[in-house]
PDB file of C-alpha atoms in Angstrom:
ATOM      1  CA  MET A 164     242.874  75.287 149.461  1.00  0.00           C
ATOM      2  CA  LEU A 165     244.605  76.423 152.876  1.00  0.00           C
ATOM      3  CA  LEU A 166     245.583  73.468 154.775  1.00  0.00           C
ATOM      4  CA  PRO A 167     244.934  74.053 158.874  1.00  0.00           C
ATOM      5  CA  HIS A 168     247.312  75.297 161.323  1.00  0.00           C
ATOM      6  CA  GLY A 169     249.250  77.236 158.404  1.00  0.00           C
ATOM      7  CA  ALA A 170     250.375  73.901 157.129  1.00  0.00           C
ATOM      8  CA  GLY A 171     250.560  75.117 153.709  1.00  0.00           C
ATOM      9  CA  ILE A 172     248.318  74.351 150.560  1.00  0.00           C
ATOM     10  CA  GLY A 173     246.443  71.838 148.831  1.00  0.00           C
ATOM     11  CA  TYR A 174     243.364  70.710 146.619  1.00  0.00           C
ATOM     12  CA  ALA A 175     239.736  70.692 148.711  1.00  0.00           C
ATOM     13  CA  ASP A 176     239.321  66.919 146.519  1.00  0.00           C
ATOM     14  CA  GLU A 177     242.651  65.852 146.919  1.00  0.00           C
ATOM     15  CA  ILE A 178     243.192  62.099 145.354  1.00  0.00           C
ATOM     16  CA  LEU A 179     245.957  59.992 145.840  1.00  0.00           C
ATOM     17  CA  GLY A 180     249.182  61.139 143.596  1.00  0.00           C
ATOM     18  CA  ASP A 181     248.077  64.619 144.122  1.00  0.00           C
ATOM     19  CA  HIS A 182     251.340  64.586 147.010  1.00  0.00           C
ATOM     20  CA  ASP A 183     254.509  62.525 145.952  1.00  0.00           C
ATOM     21  CA  SER A 184     256.018  60.836 149.017  1.00  0.00           C
ATOM     22  CA  ARG A 185     257.622  63.903 150.298  1.00  0.00           C
ATOM     23  CA  GLY A 186     254.325  65.049 150.618  1.00  0.00           C
ATOM     24  CA  VAL A 187     255.211  67.281 147.845  1.00  0.00           C
ATOM     25  CA  LEU A 188     251.382  69.257 146.385  1.00  0.00           C
ATOM     26  CA  TRP A 189     251.670  68.708 142.240  1.00  0.00           C
ATOM     27  CA  ASP A 190     249.669  70.295 139.934  1.00  0.00           C
ATOM     28  CA  ARG A 191     247.220  67.947 137.950  1.00  0.00           C
ATOM     29  CA  ALA A 192     247.509  67.543 134.393  1.00  0.00           C
ATOM     30  CA  THR A 193     245.423  64.956 132.270  1.00  0.00           C
ATOM     31  CA  ILE A 194     247.375  62.147 130.549  1.00  0.00           C
ATOM     32  CA  ASN A 195     246.605  61.502 127.070  1.00  0.00           C
ATOM     33  CA  PRO A 196     249.769  59.906 125.629  1.00  0.00           C
ATOM     34  CA  GLY A 197     250.161  60.551 121.504  1.00  0.00           C
ATOM     35  CA  HIS A 198     247.758  63.232 121.398  1.00  0.00           C
ATOM     36  CA  GLY A 199     248.249  67.414 121.083  1.00  0.00           C
ATOM     37  CA  THR A 200     251.092  69.044 120.155  1.00  0.00           C
ATOM     38  CA  PRO A 201     254.469  70.339 121.606  1.00  0.00           C
ATOM     39  CA  ARG A 202     254.719  72.767 123.123  1.00  0.00           C
ATOM     40  CA  PHE A 203     258.216  74.442 123.735  1.00  0.00           C
ATOM     41  CA  ALA A 204     259.656  75.454 127.153  1.00  0.00           C
ATOM     42  CA  LYS A 205     256.225  73.823 128.617  1.00  0.00           C
ATOM     43  CA  ILE A 206     256.883  69.991 128.699  1.00  0.00           C
ATOM     44  CA  HIS A 207     253.904  67.447 130.636  1.00  0.00           C
ATOM     45  CA  VAL A 208     254.029  68.090 134.271  1.00  0.00           C
ATOM     46  CA  HIS A 209     254.547  63.878 134.316  1.00  0.00           C
ATOM     47  CA  ARG A 210     256.368  63.475 131.485  1.00  0.00           C
ATOM     48  CA  GLN A 211     258.883  65.996 132.772  1.00  0.00           C
ATOM     49  CA  ARG A 212     258.562  64.286 135.947  1.00  0.00           C
ATOM     50  CA  ARG A 213     259.349  60.743 134.769  1.00  0.00           C
ATOM     51  CA  ALA A 214     262.355  62.072 132.535  1.00  0.00           C
ATOM     52  CA  MET A 215     263.749  63.664 135.363  1.00  0.00           C
ATOM     53  CA  ARG A 216     263.660  60.729 137.947  1.00  0.00           C
ATOM     54  CA  LYS A 217     264.377  58.075 135.551  1.00  0.00           C
ATOM     55  CA  LEU A 218     266.870  60.163 133.586  1.00  0.00           C
ATOM     56  CA  LEU A 219     265.271  59.578 130.005  1.00  0.00           C
ATOM     57  CA  CYS A 220     265.457  62.001 127.298  1.00  0.00           C
ATOM     58  CA  GLN A 221     263.387  65.128 127.342  1.00  0.00           C
ATOM     59  CA  VAL A 222     262.144  64.566 123.155  1.00  0.00           C
ATOM     60  CA  CYS A 223     261.739  61.117 122.516  1.00  0.00           C
ATOM     61  CA  ALA A 224     261.282  59.621 126.354  1.00  0.00           C
ATOM     62  CA  GLY A 225     264.497  57.088 125.522  1.00  0.00           C
ATOM     63  CA  PRO A 226     267.620  57.067 127.724  1.00  0.00           C
ATOM     64  CA  ALA A 227     269.459  59.875 127.556  1.00  0.00           C
ATOM     65  CA  ASP A 228     272.825  60.070 126.996  1.00  0.00           C
ATOM     66  CA  HIS A 229     274.095  58.119 130.253  1.00  0.00           C
ATOM     67  CA  GLY A 230     271.926  60.095 131.972  1.00  0.00           C
ATOM     68  CA  THR A 231     274.033  63.038 131.875  1.00  0.00           C
ATOM     69  CA  LEU A 232     273.737  65.471 128.814  1.00  0.00           C
ATOM     70  CA  TRP A 233     271.803  69.017 129.147  1.00  0.00           C
ATOM     71  CA  LEU A 234     270.676  70.772 126.939  1.00  0.00           C
ATOM     72  CA  ILE A 235     270.515  74.312 128.298  1.00  0.00           C
ATOM     73  CA  PRO A 236     270.578  77.900 127.235  1.00  0.00           C
ATOM     74  CA  ASP A 237     274.307  79.883 127.587  1.00  0.00           C
ATOM     75  CA  ARG A 238     274.265  81.418 130.357  1.00  0.00           C
ATOM     76  CA  THR A 239     278.542  82.093 130.511  1.00  0.00           C
ATOM     77  CA  ARG A 240     278.642  85.666 130.448  1.00  0.00           C
ATOM     78  CA  GLN A 241     276.532  86.023 132.958  1.00  0.00           C
ATOM     79  CA  TRP A 242     277.679  83.140 135.487  1.00  0.00           C
ATOM     80  CA  SER A 243     281.690  82.824 135.637  1.00  0.00           C
ATOM     81  CA  ASP A 244     281.001  79.107 136.915  1.00  0.00           C
ATOM     82  CA  TRP A 245     278.303  77.745 134.546  1.00  0.00           C
ATOM     83  CA  PRO A 246     276.695  75.680 134.877  1.00  0.00           C
ATOM     84  CA  GLU A 247     278.579  74.195 137.834  1.00  0.00           C
ATOM     85  CA  GLY A 248     275.499  74.225 140.964  1.00  0.00           C
ATOM     86  CA  MET A 249     272.732  75.264 138.009  1.00  0.00           C
ATOM     87  CA  ALA A 250     269.364  74.352 138.726  1.00  0.00           C
ATOM     88  CA  VAL A 251     267.953  72.917 135.855  1.00  0.00           C
ATOM     89  CA  ALA A 252     264.293  71.646 135.082  1.00  0.00           C
ATOM     90  CA  GLU A 253     264.644  70.556 131.871  1.00  0.00           C
ATOM     91  CA  PRO A 254     264.737  66.591 131.517  1.00  0.00           C
ATOM     92  CA  PRO A 255     268.468  65.546 130.281  1.00  0.00           C
ATOM     93  CA  VAL A 256     268.674  64.670 126.334  1.00  0.00           C
ATOM     94  CA  CYS A 257     270.206  61.843 123.900  1.00  0.00           C
ATOM     95  CA  LEU A 258     272.742  63.213 121.266  1.00  0.00           C
ATOM     96  CA  PRO A 259     270.790  62.457 118.581  1.00  0.00           C
ATOM     97  CA  CYS A 260     267.352  64.485 120.067  1.00  0.00           C
ATOM     98  CA  ALA A 261     269.712  67.326 121.183  1.00  0.00           C
ATOM     99  CA  HIS A 262     271.010  67.975 117.365  1.00  0.00           C
ATOM    100  CA  LEU A 263     266.881  67.360 116.515  1.00  0.00           C
ATOM    101  CA  ALA A 264     266.221  70.450 119.549  1.00  0.00           C
ATOM    102  CA  THR A 265     268.820  72.689 118.983  1.00  0.00           C
ATOM    103  CA  ARG A 266     266.838  73.142 114.888  1.00  0.00           C
ATOM    104  CA  ALA A 267     263.199  73.165 116.318  1.00  0.00           C
ATOM    105  CA  CYS A 268     263.287  74.909 119.899  1.00  0.00           C
ATOM    106  CA  PRO A 269     263.543  78.570 118.752  1.00  0.00           C
ATOM    107  CA  ALA A 270     264.669  79.767 122.520  1.00  0.00           C
ATOM    108  CA  LEU A 271     267.694  77.127 121.910  1.00  0.00           C
ATOM    109  CA  ARG A 272     268.277  79.181 118.481  1.00  0.00           C
ATOM    110  CA  ALA A 273     267.832  82.764 119.863  1.00  0.00           C
ATOM    111  CA  GLU A 274     269.739  82.508 123.129  1.00  0.00           C
ATOM    112  CA  GLY A 275     272.290  80.415 122.000  1.00  0.00           C
ATOM    113  CA  HIS A 276     272.797  76.783 124.152  1.00  0.00           C
ATOM    114  CA  LEU A 277     275.766  74.515 125.356  1.00  0.00           C
ATOM    115  CA  ILE A 278     275.667  70.786 125.836  1.00  0.00           C
ATOM    116  CA  ILE A 279     276.756  70.219 129.265  1.00  0.00           C
ATOM    117  CA  ARG A 280     277.636  66.981 130.643  1.00  0.00           C
ATOM    118  CA  ALA A 281     277.264  66.330 134.429  1.00  0.00           C
ATOM    119  CA  ARG A 282     278.697  64.082 136.300  1.00  0.00           C
ATOM    120  CA  GLU A 283     276.752  64.315 139.155  1.00  0.00           C
ATOM    121  CA  HIS A 284     273.269  65.781 139.314  1.00  0.00           C
ATOM    122  CA  PRO A 285     271.441  65.265 142.168  1.00  0.00           C
ATOM    123  CA  ILE A 286     267.189  65.784 142.422  1.00  0.00           C
ATOM    124  CA  HIS A 287     267.134  68.725 144.289  1.00  0.00           C
ATOM    125  CA  GLY A 288     263.926  70.277 145.008  1.00  0.00           C
ATOM    126  CA  VAL A 289     260.618  71.456 142.695  1.00  0.00           C
ATOM    127  CA  ASP A 290     259.905  74.364 140.637  1.00  0.00           C
ATOM    128  CA  GLY A 291     256.267  75.606 140.445  1.00  0.00           C
ATOM    129  CA  THR A 292     254.187  78.540 142.228  1.00  0.00           C
ATOM    130  CA  HIS A 293     255.027  79.365 145.986  1.00  0.00           C
ATOM    131  CA  TYR A 294     251.622  80.128 147.744  1.00  0.00           C
ATOM    132  CA  ARG A 295     251.025  82.413 150.439  1.00  0.00           C
ATOM    133  CA  ALA A 296     248.129  82.535 153.165  1.00  0.00           C
ATOM    134  CA  GLY A 297     245.124  84.960 152.231  1.00  0.00           C
ATOM    135  CA  PRO A 298     241.979  86.236 153.966  1.00  0.00           C
ATOM    136  CA  HIS A 299     240.104  83.637 151.822  1.00  0.00           C
ATOM    137  CA  SER A 300     242.527  81.626 149.984  1.00  0.00           C
ATOM    138  CA  PRO A 301     246.106  81.316 149.058  1.00  0.00           C
ATOM    139  CA  ILE A 302     248.148  84.110 146.905  1.00  0.00           C
ATOM    140  CA  PRO A 303     250.760  83.416 144.233  1.00  0.00           C
ATOM    141  CA  VAL A 304     254.043  84.881 145.117  1.00  0.00           C
ATOM    142  CA  THR A 305     256.214  83.420 142.817  1.00  0.00           C
ATOM    143  CA  SER A 306     257.466  80.742 140.816  1.00  0.00           C
ATOM    144  CA  GLU A 307     261.580  79.785 141.427  1.00  0.00           C
ATOM    145  CA  PRO A 308     263.141  76.493 142.429  1.00  0.00           C
ATOM    146  CA  ILE A 309     262.634  75.317 146.228  1.00  0.00           C
ATOM    147  CA  ALA A 310     264.583  72.512 147.621  1.00  0.00           C
ATOM    148  CA  PHE A 311     262.977  69.943 149.704  1.00  0.00           C
ATOM    149  CA  ASN A 312     264.626  70.712 152.495  1.00  0.00           C
ATOM    150  CA  ASP A 313     262.957  74.194 152.258  1.00  0.00           C
ATOM    151  CA  PRO A 314     259.985  74.353 154.945  1.00  0.00           C
ATOM    152  CA  ALA A 315     258.136  76.684 151.990  1.00  0.00           C
ATOM    153  CA  ILE A 316     257.811  73.888 150.352  1.00  0.00           C
ATOM    154  CA  ARG A 317     254.333  72.983 151.930  1.00  0.00           C
ATOM    155  CA  TRP A 318     253.153  76.528 150.133  1.00  0.00           C
ATOM    156  CA  ALA A 319     254.457  75.115 146.621  1.00  0.00           C
ATOM    157  CA  LEU A 320     252.490  74.088 144.007  1.00  0.00           C
ATOM    158  CA  ALA A 321     255.003  71.869 142.208  1.00  0.00           C
ATOM    159  CA  SER A 322     254.773  71.518 138.075  1.00  0.00           C
ATOM    160  CA  LYS A 323     258.567  70.744 138.101  1.00  0.00           C
ATOM    161  CA  LEU A 324     261.139  68.655 139.559  1.00  0.00           C
ATOM    162  CA  VAL A 325     264.592  70.011 139.567  1.00  0.00           C
ATOM    163  CA  ARG A 326     268.199  68.828 140.011  1.00  0.00           C
ATOM    164  CA  THR A 327     271.285  70.550 140.496  1.00  0.00           C
ATOM    165  CA  LEU A 328     274.600  70.136 137.949  1.00  0.00           C
ATOM    166  CA  HIS A 329     277.907  69.045 139.144  1.00  0.00           C
ATOM    167  CA  ASP A 330     281.012  68.141 137.892  1.00  0.00           C
ATOM    168  CA  CYS A 331     280.299  69.744 134.547  1.00  0.00           C
ATOM    169  CA  THR A 332     281.777  69.713 131.346  1.00  0.00           C
ATOM    170  CA  VAL A 333     280.849  71.641 127.583  1.00  0.00           C
ATOM    171  CA  VAL A 334     280.654  68.937 124.787  1.00  0.00           C
ATOM    172  CA  THR A 335     280.985  69.829 121.561  1.00  0.00           C
ATOM    173  CA  GLY A 336     278.165  69.784 119.437  1.00  0.00           C
ATOM    174  CA  PRO A 337     274.917  71.454 117.561  1.00  0.00           C
TER     175      PRO A 337
END
């Protein structure tokens, strides 16, 4: 629903926890640990957010390798400084799970991947669906990362927390 006075979007039946401490609206998802099957590239919204906040491994939910190891598709040909300054929505990994993920994830096998150690990785914003006002209800426009300091964030339905990678080195690995 549209909030009054062009203030953004919200749920008609909002509950505590729909917005985070910064006022960002989050996608709703059921919490039922231990049930369901893993879906590559579709990490559960609550699991992703917790892993990104606490720098936990996206696979096992244990501590990530010093909180700084990232397993991401190789984009070196498209971006000369890749991955310096890259916004990532994928949580970090621990080294044992990096090996497992490279064997199990179809996208990492197909596109190629690198393990990156980022010494700095501040929280930047969110990824999710960005809306605009419509005549009767919000209209989805795009899905892209939005910084916390961007006024457009009040028009976002967040599904992932985003960090940016800095001071990066490639790690020899799987």
